[in-house]
mmCIF file of C-alpha atoms and ligand atoms in Angstrom:
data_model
loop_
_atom_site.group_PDB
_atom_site.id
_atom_site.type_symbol
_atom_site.label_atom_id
_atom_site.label_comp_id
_atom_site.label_asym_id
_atom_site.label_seq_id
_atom_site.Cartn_x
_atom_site.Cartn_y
_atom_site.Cartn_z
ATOM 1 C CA UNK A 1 -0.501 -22.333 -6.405
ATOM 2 C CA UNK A 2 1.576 -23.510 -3.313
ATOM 3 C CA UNK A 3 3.350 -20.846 -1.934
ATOM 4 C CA UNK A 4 6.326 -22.261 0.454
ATOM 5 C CA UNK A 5 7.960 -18.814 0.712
ATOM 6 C CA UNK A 6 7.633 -15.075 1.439
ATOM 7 C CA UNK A 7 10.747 -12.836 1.474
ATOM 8 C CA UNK A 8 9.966 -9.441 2.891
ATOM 9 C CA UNK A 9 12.042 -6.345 2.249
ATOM 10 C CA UNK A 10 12.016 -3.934 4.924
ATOM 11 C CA UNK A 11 11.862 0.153 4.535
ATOM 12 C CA UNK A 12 12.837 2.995 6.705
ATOM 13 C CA UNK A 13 9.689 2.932 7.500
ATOM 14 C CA UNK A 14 9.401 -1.117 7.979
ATOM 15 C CA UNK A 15 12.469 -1.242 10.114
ATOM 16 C CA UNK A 16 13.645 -4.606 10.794
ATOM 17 C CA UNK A 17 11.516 -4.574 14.314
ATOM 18 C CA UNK A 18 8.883 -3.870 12.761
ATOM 19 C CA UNK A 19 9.322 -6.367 9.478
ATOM 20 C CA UNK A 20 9.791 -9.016 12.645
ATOM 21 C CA UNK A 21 6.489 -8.203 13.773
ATOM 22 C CA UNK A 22 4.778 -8.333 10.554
ATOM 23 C CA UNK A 23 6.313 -11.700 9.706
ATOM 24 C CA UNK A 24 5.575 -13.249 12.817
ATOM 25 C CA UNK A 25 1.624 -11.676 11.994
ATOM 26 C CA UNK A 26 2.173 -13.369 8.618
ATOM 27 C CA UNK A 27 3.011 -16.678 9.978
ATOM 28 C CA UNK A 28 0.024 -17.104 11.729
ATOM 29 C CA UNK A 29 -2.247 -16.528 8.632
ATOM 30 C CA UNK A 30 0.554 -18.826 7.031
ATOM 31 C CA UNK A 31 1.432 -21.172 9.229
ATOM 32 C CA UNK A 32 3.465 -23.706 6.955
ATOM 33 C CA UNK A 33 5.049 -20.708 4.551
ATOM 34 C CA UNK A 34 8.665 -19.925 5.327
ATOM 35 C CA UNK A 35 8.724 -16.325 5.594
ATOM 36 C CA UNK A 36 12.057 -14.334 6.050
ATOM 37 C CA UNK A 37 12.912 -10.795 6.283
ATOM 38 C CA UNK A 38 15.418 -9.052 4.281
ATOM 39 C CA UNK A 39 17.280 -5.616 3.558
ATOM 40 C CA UNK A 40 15.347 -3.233 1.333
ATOM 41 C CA UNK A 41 16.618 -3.189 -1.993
ATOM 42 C CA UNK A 42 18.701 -0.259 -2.903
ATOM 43 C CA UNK A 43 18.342 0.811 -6.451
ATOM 44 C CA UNK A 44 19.098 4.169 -8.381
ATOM 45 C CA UNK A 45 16.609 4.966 -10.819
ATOM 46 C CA UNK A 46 18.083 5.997 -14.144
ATOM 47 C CA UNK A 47 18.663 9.786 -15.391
ATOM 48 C CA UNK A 48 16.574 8.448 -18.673
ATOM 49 C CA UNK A 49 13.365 7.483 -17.027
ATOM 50 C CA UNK A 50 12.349 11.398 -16.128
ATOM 51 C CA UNK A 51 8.336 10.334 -16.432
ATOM 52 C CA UNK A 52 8.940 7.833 -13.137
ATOM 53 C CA UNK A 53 11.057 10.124 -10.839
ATOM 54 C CA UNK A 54 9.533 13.065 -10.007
ATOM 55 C CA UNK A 55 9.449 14.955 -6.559
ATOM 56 C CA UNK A 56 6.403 16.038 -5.491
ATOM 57 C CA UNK A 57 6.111 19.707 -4.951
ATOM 58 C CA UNK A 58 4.642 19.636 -0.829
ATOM 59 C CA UNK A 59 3.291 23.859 -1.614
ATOM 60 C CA UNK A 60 0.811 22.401 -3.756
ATOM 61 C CA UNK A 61 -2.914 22.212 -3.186
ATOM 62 C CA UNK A 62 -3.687 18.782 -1.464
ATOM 63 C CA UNK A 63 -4.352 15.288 -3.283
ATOM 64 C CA UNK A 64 -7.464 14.257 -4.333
ATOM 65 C CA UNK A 65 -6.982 11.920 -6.307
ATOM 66 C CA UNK A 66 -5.746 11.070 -9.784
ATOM 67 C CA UNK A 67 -2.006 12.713 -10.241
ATOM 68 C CA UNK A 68 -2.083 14.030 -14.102
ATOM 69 C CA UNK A 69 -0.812 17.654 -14.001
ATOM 70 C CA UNK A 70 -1.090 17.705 -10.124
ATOM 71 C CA UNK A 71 1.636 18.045 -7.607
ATOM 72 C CA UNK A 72 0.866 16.189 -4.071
ATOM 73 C CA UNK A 73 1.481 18.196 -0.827
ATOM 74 C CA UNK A 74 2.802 16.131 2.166
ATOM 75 C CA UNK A 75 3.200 18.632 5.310
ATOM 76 C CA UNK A 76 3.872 16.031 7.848
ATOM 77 C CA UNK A 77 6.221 12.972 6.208
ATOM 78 C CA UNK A 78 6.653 9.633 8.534
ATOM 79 C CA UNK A 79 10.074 11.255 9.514
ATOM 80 C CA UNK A 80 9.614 14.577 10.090
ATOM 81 C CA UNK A 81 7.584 17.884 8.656
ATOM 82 C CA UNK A 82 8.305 18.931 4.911
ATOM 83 C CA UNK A 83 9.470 15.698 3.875
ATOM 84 C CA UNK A 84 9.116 15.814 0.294
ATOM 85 C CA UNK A 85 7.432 12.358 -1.229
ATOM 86 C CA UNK A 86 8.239 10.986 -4.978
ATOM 87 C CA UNK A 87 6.119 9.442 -6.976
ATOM 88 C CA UNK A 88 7.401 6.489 -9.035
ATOM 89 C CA UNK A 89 5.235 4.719 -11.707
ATOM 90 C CA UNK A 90 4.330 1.330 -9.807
ATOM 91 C CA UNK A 91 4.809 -1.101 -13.173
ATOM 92 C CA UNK A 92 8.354 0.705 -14.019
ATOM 93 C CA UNK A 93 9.797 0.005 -10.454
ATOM 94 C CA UNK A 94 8.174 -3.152 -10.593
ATOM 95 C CA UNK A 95 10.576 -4.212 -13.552
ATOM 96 C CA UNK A 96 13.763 -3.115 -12.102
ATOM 97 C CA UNK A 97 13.317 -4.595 -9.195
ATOM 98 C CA UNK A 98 12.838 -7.786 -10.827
ATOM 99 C CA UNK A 99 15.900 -7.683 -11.939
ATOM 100 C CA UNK A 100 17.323 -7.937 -8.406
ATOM 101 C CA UNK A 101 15.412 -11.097 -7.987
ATOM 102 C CA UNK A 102 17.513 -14.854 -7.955
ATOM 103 C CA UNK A 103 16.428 -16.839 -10.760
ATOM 104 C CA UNK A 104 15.857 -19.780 -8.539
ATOM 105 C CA UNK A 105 13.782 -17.397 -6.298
ATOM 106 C CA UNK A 106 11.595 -16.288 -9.279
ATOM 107 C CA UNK A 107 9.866 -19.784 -9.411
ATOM 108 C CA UNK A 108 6.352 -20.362 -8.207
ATOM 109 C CA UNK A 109 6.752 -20.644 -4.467
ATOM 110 C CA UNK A 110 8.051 -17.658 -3.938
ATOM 111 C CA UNK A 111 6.378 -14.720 -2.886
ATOM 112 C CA UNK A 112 8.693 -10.744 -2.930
ATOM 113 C CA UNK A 113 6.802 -8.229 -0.907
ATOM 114 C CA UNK A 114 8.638 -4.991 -0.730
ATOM 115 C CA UNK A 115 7.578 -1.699 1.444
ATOM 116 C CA UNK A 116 8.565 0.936 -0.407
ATOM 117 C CA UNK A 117 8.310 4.409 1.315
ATOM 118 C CA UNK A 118 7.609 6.444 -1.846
ATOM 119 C CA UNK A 119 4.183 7.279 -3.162
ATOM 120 C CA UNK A 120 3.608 4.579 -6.138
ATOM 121 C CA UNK A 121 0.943 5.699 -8.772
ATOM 122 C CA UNK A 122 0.197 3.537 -12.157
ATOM 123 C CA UNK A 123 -1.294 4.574 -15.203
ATOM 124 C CA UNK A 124 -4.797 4.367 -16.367
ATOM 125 C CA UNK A 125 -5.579 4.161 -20.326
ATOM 126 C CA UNK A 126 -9.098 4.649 -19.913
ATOM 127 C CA UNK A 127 -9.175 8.057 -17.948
ATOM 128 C CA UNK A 128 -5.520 9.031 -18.818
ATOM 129 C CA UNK A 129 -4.667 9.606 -15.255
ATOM 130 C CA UNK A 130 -2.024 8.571 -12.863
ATOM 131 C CA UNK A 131 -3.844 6.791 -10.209
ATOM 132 C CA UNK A 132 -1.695 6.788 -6.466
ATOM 133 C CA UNK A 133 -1.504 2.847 -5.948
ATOM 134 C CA UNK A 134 -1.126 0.883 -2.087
ATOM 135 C CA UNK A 135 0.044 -1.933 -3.527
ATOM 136 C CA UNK A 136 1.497 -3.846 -6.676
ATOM 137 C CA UNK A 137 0.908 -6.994 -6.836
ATOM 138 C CA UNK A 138 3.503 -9.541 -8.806
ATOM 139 C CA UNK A 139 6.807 -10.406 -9.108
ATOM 140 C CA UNK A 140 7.849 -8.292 -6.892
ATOM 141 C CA UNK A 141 4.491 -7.512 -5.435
ATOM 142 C CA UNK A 142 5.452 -3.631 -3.728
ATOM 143 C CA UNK A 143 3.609 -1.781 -0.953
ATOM 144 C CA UNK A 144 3.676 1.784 -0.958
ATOM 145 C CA UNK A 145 3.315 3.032 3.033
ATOM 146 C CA UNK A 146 2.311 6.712 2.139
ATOM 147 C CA UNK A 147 0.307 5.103 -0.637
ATOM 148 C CA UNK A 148 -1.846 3.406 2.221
ATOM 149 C CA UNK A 149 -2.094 7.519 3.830
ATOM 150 C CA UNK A 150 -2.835 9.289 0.604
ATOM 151 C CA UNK A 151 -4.625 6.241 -1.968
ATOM 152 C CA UNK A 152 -8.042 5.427 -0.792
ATOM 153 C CA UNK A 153 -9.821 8.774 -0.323
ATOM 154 C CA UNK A 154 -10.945 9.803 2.727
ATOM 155 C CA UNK A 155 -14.155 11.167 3.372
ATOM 156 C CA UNK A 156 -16.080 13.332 1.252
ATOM 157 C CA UNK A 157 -16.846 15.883 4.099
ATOM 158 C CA UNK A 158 -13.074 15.792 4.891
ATOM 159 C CA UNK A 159 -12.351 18.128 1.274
ATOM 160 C CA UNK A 160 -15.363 20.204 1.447
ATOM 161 C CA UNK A 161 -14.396 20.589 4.869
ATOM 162 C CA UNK A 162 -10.904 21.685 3.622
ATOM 163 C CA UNK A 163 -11.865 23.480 0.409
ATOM 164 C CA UNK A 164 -14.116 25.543 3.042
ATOM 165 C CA UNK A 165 -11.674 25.984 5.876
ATOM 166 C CA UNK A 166 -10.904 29.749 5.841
ATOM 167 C CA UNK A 167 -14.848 29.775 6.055
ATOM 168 C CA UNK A 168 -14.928 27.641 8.594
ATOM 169 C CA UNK A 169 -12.270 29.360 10.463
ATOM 170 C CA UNK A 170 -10.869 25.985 10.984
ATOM 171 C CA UNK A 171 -7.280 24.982 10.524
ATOM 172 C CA UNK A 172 -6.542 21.897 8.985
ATOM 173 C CA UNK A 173 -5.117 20.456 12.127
ATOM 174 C CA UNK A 174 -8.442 20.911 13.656
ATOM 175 C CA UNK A 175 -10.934 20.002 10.688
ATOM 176 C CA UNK A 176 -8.325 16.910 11.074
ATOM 177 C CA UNK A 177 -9.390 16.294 14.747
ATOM 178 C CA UNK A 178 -12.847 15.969 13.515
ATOM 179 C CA UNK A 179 -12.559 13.033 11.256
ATOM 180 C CA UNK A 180 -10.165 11.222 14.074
ATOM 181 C CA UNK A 181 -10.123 7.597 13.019
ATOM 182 C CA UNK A 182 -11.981 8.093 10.073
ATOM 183 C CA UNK A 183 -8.459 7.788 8.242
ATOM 184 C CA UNK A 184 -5.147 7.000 8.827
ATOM 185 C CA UNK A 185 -2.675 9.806 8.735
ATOM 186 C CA UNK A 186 1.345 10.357 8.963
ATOM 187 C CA UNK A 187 2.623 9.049 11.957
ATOM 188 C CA UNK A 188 -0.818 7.187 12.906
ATOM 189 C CA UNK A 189 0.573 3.022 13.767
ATOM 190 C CA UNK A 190 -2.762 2.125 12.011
ATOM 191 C CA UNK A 191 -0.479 2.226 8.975
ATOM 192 C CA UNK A 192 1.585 -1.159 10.275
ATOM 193 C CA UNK A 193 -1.803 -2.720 10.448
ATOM 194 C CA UNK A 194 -3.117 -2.007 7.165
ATOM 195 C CA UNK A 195 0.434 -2.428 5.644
ATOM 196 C CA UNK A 196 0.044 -6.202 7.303
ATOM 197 C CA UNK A 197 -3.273 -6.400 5.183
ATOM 198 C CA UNK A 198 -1.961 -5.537 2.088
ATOM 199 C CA UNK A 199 0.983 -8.292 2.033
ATOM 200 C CA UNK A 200 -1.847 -10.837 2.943
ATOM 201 C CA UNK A 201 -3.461 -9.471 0.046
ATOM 202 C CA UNK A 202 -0.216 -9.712 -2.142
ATOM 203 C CA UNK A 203 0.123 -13.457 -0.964
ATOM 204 C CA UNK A 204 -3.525 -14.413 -1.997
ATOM 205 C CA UNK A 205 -2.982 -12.566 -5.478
ATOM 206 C CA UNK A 206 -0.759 -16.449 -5.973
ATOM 207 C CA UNK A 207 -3.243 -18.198 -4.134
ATOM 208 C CA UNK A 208 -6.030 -16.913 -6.141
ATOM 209 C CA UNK A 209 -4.034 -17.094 -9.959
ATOM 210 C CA UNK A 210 -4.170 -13.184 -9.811
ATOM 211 C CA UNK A 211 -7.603 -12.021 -8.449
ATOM 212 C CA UNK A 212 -6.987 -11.554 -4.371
ATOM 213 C CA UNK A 213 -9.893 -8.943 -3.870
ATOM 214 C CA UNK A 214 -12.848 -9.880 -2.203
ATOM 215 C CA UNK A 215 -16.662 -8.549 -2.760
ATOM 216 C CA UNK A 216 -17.410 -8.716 0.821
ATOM 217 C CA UNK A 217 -16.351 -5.133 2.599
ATOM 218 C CA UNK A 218 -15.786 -7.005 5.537
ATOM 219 C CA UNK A 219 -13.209 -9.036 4.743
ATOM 220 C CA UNK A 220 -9.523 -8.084 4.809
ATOM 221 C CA UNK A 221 -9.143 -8.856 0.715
ATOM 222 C CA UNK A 222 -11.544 -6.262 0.167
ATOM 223 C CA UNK A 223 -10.293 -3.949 -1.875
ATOM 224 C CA UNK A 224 -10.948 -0.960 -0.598
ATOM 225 C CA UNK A 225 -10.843 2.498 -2.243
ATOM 226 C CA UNK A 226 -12.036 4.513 0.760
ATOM 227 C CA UNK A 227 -9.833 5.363 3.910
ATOM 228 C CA UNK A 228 -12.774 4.119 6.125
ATOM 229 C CA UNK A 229 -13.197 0.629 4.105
ATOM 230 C CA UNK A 230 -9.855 0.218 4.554
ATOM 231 C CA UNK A 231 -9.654 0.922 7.798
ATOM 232 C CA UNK A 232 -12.551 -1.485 8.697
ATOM 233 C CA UNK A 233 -11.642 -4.067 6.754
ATOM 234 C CA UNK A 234 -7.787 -4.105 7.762
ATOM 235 C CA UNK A 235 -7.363 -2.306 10.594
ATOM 236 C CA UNK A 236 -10.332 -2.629 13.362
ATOM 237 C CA UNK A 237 -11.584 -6.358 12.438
ATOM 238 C CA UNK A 238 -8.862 -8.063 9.878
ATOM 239 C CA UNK A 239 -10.476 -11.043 9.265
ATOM 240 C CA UNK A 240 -11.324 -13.171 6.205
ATOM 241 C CA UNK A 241 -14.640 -14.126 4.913
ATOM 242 C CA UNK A 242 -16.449 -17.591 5.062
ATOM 243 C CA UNK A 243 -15.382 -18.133 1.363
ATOM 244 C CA UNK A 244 -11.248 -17.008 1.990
ATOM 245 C CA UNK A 245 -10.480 -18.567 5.314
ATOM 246 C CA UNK A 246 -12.370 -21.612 3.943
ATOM 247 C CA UNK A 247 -9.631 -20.849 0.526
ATOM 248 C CA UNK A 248 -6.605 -20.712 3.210
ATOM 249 C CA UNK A 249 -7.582 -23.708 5.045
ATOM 250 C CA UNK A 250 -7.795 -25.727 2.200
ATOM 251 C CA UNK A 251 -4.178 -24.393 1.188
ATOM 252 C CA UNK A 252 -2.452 -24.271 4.287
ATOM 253 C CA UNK A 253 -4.098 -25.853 7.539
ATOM 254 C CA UNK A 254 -4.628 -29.301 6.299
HETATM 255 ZN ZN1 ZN B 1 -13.151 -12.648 1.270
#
């Protein structure tokens, strides 16, 4: 599919500086796309959709992944300690925000990426968990920027590390310290990087008719499920593989 354009919708988080940086990123990997930057949507979920809106209780016992009958603790928010994070089912939002979107600007051609600040989580039949989601792709495809901090896990030795800490005798600011760069955490700029990965990936979800991710765990399409994959893939080296730049060319550098 021929994209022509990408409308971006900024966040607290994604301020409009920042959006401006991340388009002008965009442009380069697509050069002849039009790409624009826009307000963040403001919606108001509904008092009848109680399953989608829930705030996360931050006293709870840390996330490790899967949500079902677990409460997410977030001690150090983008904005400030004790922020509390809400967790919003990724498909649901998906819908309503649809309904914001232009008929004419729903045709093929046009790509929605929103950053959305809240933790996004979707639904898994087949384990009958909520699973904490980075990004949604579709119509509009969303990105979740504490979804990029608390979805792909990070390292093993990082829990037992924190199941152990009294132990240890280590607080977690410390057993932190020792896996420095091994994830990205609150308030870490990585995030802006890997945020920049995850609307390329959104784009290529048209490009490809719905199946962006790429096998190699090099490549920035990868689609990674571990803090450090994600990190090396989008963060350290962002670059495409033989097969996707060759893809891209094709598409957009001819
Ligand atoms: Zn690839």
């Amino acid at each position: 599919m021929k994209i022509e354009y990408i409308h971006m919708y900024g966040s607290e988080l994604i301020t409009k500086k920042r959006s401006n940086v991340l388009k002008k990123k965009l442009e380069r990997v697509f050069p002849k796309v039009l790409i624009d930057v826009r307000k963040s949507i403001s919606i108001s979920l509904p008092d009848d959709y109680p399953e989608i809106y829930r705030t996360i209780d931050r006293t709870s016992t840390p996330y490790t992944n899967g949500f079902q009958n677990k409460s997410f603790s977030n001690n150090d928010s983008f904005q400030g300690k004790d922020k509390c994070l809400i967790l919003l089912d990724g498909f649901e939002l998906q819908r309503i925000y649809s309904d914001f979107i232009s008929e004419d600007e729903l045709e093929l051609g046009h790509v929605h990426v929103i950053f959305k600040d809240s933790l996004i989580s979707t639904y898994d039949e087949d384990t009958r968990r909520f699973h904490a989601r980075t990004l949604i792709c579709g119509t509009p495809s969303i990105i979740s920027t504490p979804g990029i901090i608390e979805a792909p896990a990070k390292p093993r030795d990082y829990y037992f590390k924190m199941m152990l800490s009294d132990l240890l005798n280590l607080s977690n600011e410390e057993i932190k310290t020792k896996f420095n760069e091994r994830f990205i955490d609150y308030g870490d700029p990585s995030v802006f990087c890997a945020a920049l990965g995850f609307a390329v990936q959104a784009v290529f979800y048209f490009l490809t008719d719905g199946d962006p991710f790429c096998i190699e765990n090099t490549c920035t399409l990868y689609n990674s499920h571990w803090q450090e994959e994600m990190i090396r893939a989008q963060v350290k080296t962002p670059k495409f593989c033989e097969y996707h730049e060759t893809l891209l060319c094709f598409n957009y550098q001819n």
